[in-house]
PDB file of C-alpha atoms and ligand atoms in Angstrom:
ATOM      1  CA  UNK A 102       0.000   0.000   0.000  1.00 98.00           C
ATOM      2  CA  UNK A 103       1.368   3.365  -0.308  1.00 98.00           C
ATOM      3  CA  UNK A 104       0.134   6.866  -0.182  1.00 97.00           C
ATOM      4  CA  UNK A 105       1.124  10.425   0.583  1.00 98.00           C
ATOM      5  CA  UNK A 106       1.029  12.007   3.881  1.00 98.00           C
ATOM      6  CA  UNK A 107      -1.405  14.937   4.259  1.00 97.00           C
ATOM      7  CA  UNK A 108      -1.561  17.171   6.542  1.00 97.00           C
ATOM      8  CA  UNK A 109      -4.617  15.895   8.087  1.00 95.00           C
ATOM      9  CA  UNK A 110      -2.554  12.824   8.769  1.00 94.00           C
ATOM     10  CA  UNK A 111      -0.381  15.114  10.964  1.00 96.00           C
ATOM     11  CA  UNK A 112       0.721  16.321  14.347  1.00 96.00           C
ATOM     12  CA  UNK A 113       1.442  19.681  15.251  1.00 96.00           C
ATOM     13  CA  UNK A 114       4.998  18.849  14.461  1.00 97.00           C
ATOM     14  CA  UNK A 115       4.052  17.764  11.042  1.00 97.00           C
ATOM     15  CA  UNK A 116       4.445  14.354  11.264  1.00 98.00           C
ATOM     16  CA  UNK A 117       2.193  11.554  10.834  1.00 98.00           C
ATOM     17  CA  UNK A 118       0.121   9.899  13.859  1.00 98.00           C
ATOM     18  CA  UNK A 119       1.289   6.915  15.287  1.00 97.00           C
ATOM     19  CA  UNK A 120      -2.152   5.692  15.352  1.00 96.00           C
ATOM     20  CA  UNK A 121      -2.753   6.352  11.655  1.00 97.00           C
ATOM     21  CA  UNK A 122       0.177   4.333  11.135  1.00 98.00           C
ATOM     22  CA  UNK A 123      -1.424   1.842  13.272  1.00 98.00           C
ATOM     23  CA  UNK A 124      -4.555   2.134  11.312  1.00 97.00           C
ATOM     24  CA  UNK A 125      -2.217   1.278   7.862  1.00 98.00           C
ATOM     25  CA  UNK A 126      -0.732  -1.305   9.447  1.00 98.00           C
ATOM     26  CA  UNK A 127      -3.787  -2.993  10.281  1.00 98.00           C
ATOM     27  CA  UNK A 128      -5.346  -2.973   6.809  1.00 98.00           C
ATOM     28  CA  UNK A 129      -2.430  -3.702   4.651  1.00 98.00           C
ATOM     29  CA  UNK A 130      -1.981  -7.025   7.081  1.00 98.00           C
ATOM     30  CA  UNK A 131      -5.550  -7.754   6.903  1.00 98.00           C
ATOM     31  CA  UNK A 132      -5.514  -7.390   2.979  1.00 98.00           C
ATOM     32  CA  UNK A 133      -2.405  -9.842   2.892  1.00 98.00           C
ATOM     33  CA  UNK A 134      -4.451 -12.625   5.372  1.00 98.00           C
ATOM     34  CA  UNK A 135      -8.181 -11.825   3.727  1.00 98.00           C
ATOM     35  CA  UNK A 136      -6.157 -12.838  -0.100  1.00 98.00           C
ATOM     36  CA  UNK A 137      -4.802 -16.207   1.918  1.00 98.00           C
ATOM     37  CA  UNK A 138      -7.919 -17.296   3.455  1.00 98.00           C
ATOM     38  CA  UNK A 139     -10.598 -15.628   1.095  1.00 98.00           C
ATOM     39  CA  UNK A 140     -12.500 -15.479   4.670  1.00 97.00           C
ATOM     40  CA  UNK A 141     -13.505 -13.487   7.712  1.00 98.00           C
ATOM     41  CA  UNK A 142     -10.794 -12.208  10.367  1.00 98.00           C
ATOM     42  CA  UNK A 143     -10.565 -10.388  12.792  1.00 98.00           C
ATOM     43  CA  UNK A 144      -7.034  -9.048  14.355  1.00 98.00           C
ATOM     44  CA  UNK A 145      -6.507 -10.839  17.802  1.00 97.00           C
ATOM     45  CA  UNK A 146      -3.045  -9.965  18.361  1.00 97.00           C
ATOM     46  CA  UNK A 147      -0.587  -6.859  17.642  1.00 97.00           C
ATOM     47  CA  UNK A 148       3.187  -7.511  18.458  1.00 96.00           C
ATOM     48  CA  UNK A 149       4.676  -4.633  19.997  1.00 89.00           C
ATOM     49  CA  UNK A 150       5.309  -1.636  17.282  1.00 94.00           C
ATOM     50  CA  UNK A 151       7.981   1.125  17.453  1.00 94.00           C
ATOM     51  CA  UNK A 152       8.863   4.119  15.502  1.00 96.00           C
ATOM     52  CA  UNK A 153      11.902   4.387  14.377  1.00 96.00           C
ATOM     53  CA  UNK A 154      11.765   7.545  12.299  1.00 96.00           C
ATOM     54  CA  UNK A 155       9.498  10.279  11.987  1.00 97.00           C
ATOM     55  CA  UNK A 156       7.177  10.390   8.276  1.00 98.00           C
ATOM     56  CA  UNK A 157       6.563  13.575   7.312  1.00 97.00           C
ATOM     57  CA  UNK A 158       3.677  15.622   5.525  1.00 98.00           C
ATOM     58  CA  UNK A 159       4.618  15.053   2.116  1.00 98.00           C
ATOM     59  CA  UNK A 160       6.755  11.846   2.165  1.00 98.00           C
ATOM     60  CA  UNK A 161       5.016   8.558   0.990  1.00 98.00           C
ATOM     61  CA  UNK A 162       4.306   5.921   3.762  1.00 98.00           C
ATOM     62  CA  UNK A 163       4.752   2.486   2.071  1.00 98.00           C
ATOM     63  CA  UNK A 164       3.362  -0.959   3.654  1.00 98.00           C
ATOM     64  CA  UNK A 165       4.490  -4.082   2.514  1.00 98.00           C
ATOM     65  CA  UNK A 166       2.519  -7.712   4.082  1.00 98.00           C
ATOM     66  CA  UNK A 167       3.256 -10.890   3.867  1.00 98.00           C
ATOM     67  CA  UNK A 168       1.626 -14.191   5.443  1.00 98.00           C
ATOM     68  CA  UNK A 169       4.434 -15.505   7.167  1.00 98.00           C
ATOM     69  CA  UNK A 170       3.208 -18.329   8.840  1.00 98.00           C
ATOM     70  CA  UNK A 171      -0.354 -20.006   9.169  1.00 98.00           C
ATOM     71  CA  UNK A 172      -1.462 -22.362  12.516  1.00 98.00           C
ATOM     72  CA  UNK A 173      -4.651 -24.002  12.793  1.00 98.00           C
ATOM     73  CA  UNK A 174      -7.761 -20.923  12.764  1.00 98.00           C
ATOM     74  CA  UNK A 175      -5.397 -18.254  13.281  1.00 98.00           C
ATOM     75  CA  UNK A 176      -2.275 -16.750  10.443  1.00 98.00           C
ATOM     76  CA  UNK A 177       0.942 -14.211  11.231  1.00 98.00           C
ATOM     77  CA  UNK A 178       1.901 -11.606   8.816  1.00 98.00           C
ATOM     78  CA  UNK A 179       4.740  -9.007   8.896  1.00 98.00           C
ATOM     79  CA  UNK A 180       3.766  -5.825   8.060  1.00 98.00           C
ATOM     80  CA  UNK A 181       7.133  -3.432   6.959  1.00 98.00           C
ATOM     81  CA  UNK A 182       6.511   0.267   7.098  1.00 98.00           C
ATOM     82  CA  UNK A 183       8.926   2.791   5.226  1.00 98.00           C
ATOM     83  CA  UNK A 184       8.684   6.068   5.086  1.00 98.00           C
ATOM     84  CA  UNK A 185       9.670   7.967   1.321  1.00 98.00           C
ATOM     85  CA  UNK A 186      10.693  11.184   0.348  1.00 98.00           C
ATOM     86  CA  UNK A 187       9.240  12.308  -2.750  1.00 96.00           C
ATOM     87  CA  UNK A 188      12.074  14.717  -3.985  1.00 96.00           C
ATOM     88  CA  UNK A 189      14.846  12.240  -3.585  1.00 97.00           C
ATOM     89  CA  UNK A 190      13.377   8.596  -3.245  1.00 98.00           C
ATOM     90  CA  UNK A 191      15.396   8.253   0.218  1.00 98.00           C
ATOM     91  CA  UNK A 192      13.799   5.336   1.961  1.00 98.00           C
ATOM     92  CA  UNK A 193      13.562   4.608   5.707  1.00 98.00           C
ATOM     93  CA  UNK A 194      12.105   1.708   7.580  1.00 98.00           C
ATOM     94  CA  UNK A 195       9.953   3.053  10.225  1.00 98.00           C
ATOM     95  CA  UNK A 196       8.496   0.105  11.748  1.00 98.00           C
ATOM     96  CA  UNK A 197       7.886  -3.623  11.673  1.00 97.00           C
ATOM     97  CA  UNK A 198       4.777  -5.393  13.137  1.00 97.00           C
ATOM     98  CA  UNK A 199       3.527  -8.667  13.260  1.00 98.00           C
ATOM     99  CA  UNK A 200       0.179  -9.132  13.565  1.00 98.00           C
ATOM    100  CA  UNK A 201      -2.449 -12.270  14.015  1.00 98.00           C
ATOM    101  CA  UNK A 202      -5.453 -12.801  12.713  1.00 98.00           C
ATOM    102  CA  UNK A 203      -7.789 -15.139  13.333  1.00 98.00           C
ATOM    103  CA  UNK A 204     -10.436 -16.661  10.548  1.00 98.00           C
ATOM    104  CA  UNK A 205     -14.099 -16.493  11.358  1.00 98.00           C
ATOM    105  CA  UNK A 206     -17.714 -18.123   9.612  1.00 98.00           C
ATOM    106  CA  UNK A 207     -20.602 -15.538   9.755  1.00 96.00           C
ATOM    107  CA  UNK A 208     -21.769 -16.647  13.033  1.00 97.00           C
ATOM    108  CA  UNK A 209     -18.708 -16.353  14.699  1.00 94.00           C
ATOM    109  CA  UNK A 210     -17.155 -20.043  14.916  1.00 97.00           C
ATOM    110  CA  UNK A 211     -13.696 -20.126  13.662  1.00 97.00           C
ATOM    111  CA  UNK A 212     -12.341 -21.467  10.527  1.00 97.00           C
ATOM    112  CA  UNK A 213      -9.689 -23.361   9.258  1.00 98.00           C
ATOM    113  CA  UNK A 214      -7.046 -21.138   7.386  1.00 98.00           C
ATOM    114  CA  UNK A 215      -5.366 -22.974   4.479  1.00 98.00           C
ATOM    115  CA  UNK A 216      -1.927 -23.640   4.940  1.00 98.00           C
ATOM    116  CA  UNK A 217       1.123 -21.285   3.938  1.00 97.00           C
ATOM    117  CA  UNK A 218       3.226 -22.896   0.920  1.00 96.00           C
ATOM    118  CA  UNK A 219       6.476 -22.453   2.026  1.00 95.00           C
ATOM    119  CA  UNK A 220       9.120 -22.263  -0.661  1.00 94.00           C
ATOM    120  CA  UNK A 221      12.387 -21.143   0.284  1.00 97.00           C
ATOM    121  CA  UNK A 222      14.940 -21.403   3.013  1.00 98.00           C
ATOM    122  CA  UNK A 223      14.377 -17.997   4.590  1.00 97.00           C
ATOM    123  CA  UNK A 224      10.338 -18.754   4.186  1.00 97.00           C
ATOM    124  CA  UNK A 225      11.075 -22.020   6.056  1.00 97.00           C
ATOM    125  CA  UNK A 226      13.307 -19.892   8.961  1.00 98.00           C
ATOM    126  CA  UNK A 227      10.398 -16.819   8.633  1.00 97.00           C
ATOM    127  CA  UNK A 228       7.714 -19.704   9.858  1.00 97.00           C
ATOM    128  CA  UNK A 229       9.847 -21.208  12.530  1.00 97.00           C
ATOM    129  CA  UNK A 230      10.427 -17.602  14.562  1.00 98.00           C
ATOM    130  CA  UNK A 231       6.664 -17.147  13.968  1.00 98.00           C
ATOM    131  CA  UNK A 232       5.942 -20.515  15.667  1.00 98.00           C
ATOM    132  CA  UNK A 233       7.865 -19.092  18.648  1.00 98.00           C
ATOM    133  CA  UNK A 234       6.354 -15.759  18.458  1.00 97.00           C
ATOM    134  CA  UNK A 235       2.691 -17.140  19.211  1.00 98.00           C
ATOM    135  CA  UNK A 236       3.890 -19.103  21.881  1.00 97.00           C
ATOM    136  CA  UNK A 237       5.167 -16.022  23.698  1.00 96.00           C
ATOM    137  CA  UNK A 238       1.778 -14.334  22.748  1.00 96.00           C
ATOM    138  CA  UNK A 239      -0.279 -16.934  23.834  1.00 96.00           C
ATOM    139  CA  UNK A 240       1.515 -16.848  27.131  1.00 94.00           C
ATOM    140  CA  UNK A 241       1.089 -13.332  27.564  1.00 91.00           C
ATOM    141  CA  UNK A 242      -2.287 -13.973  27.141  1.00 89.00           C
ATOM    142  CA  UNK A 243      -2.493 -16.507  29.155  1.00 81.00           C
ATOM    143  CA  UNK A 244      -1.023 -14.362  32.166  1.00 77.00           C
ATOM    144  CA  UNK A 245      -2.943 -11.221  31.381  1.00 76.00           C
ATOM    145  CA  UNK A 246      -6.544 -13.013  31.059  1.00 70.00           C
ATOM    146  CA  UNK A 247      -7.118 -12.469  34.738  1.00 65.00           C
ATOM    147  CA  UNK A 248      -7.249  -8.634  34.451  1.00 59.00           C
TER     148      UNK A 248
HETATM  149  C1  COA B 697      -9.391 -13.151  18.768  1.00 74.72           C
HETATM  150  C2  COA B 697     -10.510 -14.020  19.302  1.00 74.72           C
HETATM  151  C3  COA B 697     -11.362 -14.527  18.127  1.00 74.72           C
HETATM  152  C4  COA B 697      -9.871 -15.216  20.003  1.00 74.72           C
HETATM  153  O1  COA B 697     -10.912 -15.940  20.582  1.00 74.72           O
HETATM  154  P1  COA B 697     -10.597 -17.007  21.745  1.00 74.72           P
HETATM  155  O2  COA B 697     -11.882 -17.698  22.061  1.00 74.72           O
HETATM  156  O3  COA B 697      -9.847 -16.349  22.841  1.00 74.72           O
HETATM  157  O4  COA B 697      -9.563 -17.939  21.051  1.00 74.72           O
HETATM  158  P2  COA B 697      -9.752 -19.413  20.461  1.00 74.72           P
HETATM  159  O5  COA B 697      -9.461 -20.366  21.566  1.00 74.72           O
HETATM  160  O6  COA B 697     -11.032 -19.574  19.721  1.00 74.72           O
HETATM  161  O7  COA B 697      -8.524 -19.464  19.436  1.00 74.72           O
HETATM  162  C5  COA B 697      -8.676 -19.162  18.068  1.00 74.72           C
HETATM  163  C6  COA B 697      -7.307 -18.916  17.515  1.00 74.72           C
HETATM  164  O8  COA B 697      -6.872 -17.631  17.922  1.00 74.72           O
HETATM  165  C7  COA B 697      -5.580 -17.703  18.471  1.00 74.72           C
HETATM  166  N1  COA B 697      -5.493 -16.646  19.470  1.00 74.72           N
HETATM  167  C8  COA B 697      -6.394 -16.361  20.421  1.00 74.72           C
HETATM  168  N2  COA B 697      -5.978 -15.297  21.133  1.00 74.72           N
HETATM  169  C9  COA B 697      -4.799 -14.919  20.611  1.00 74.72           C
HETATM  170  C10 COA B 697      -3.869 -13.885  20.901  1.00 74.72           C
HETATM  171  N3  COA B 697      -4.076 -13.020  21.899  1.00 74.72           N
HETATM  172  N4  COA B 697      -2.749 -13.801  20.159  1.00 74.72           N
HETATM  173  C11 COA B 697      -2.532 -14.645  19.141  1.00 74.72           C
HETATM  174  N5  COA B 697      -3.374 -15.657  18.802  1.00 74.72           N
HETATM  175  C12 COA B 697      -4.492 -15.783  19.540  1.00 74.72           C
HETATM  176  C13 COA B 697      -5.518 -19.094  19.067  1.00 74.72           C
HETATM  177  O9  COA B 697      -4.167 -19.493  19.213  1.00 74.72           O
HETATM  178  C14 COA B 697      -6.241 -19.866  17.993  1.00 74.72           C
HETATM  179  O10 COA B 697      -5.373 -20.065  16.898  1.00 74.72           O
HETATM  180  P3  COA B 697      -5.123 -21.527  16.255  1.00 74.72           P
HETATM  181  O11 COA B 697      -6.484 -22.129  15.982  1.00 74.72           O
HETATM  182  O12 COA B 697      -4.407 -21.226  14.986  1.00 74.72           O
HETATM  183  O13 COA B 697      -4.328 -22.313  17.227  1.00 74.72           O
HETATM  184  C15 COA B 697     -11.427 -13.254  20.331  1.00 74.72           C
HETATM  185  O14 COA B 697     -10.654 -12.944  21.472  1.00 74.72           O
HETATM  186  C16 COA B 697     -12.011 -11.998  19.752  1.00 74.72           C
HETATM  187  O15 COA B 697     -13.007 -12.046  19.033  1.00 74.72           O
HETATM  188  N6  COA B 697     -11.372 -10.850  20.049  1.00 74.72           N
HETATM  189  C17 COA B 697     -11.824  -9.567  19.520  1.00 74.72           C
HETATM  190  C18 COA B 697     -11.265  -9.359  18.116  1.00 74.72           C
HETATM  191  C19 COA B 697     -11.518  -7.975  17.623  1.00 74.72           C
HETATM  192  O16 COA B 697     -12.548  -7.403  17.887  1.00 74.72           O
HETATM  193  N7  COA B 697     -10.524  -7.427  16.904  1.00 74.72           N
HETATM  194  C20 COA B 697     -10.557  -6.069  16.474  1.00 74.72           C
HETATM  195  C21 COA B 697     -11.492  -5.822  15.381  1.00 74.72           C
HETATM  196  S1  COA B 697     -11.354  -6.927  14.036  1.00 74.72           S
END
């Protein structure tokens, strides 16, 4: 996804809001799960997100998904955010969240998601850290459901 930063976007400072990034970062990894599963999700989990770098009014803000690992109702996908300047092309990475959706019927039960092809090496290595991401998620949930 990409598209230019306007100033309705913005701070006072003139940059953009961390929770229209947030926003972005939620639909492009939604787009990239809803085109895997051709079914309903909703987003259960949001990995902790960081800006690196300030996008300004003006610049592009580029998102980039990918599905990088499926489990049994529920898929991961990295969502890469860069910030670019229009004058010069300079790009920056700005943040890097992974996300996890889970697939739902119309009446709420969950659904099977169909399983992620995986190709290469790095795909193979990419599935394996997301296997050990959940499990730290689902602890955290785990410890946190008492609240
Ligand atoms: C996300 C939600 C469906 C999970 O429901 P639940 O009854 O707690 O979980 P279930 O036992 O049915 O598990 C379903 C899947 O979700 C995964 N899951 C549940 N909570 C999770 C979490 N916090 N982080 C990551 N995965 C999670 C489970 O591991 C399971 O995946 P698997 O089948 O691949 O192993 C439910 O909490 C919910 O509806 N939350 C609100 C979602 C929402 O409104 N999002 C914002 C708008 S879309």
């Amino acid at each position: 996804m990409v598209q230019v930063v306007l100033p309705n976007d913005a701070n006072p400072l003139g940059f953009i809001l961390g929770g229209t990034v947030m926003h972005l970062i939620d639909i492009a990894g939604a787009i990239a799960c809803h085109r895997h599963t051709r079914s309903l999700l909703v987003t259960a989990a949001v990995d902790d997100l960081q800006f690196l770098h300030p996008i300004k009014v003006g610049d592009l803000i580029i998102l980039k998904s990918r599905v990088t690992c499926t489990f049994s109702t529920s898929l991961e996908v990295q969502v890469d955010v860069f910030s670019e300047e229009t004058l010069t092309g300079k790009r920056l990475l700005t943040s890097r969240a992974f996300l996890t959706f889970v697939a739902i019927s119309q009446d709420g039960g969950r659904v099977r998601v169909p399983p992620l092809v995986v190709e290469s090496e790095q795909e193979r290595r990419t599935c394996e850290e997301a296997h050990a991401r959940r499990a730290e998620r689902l602890k955290k949930k785990t410890h946190s459901s008492g609240i």
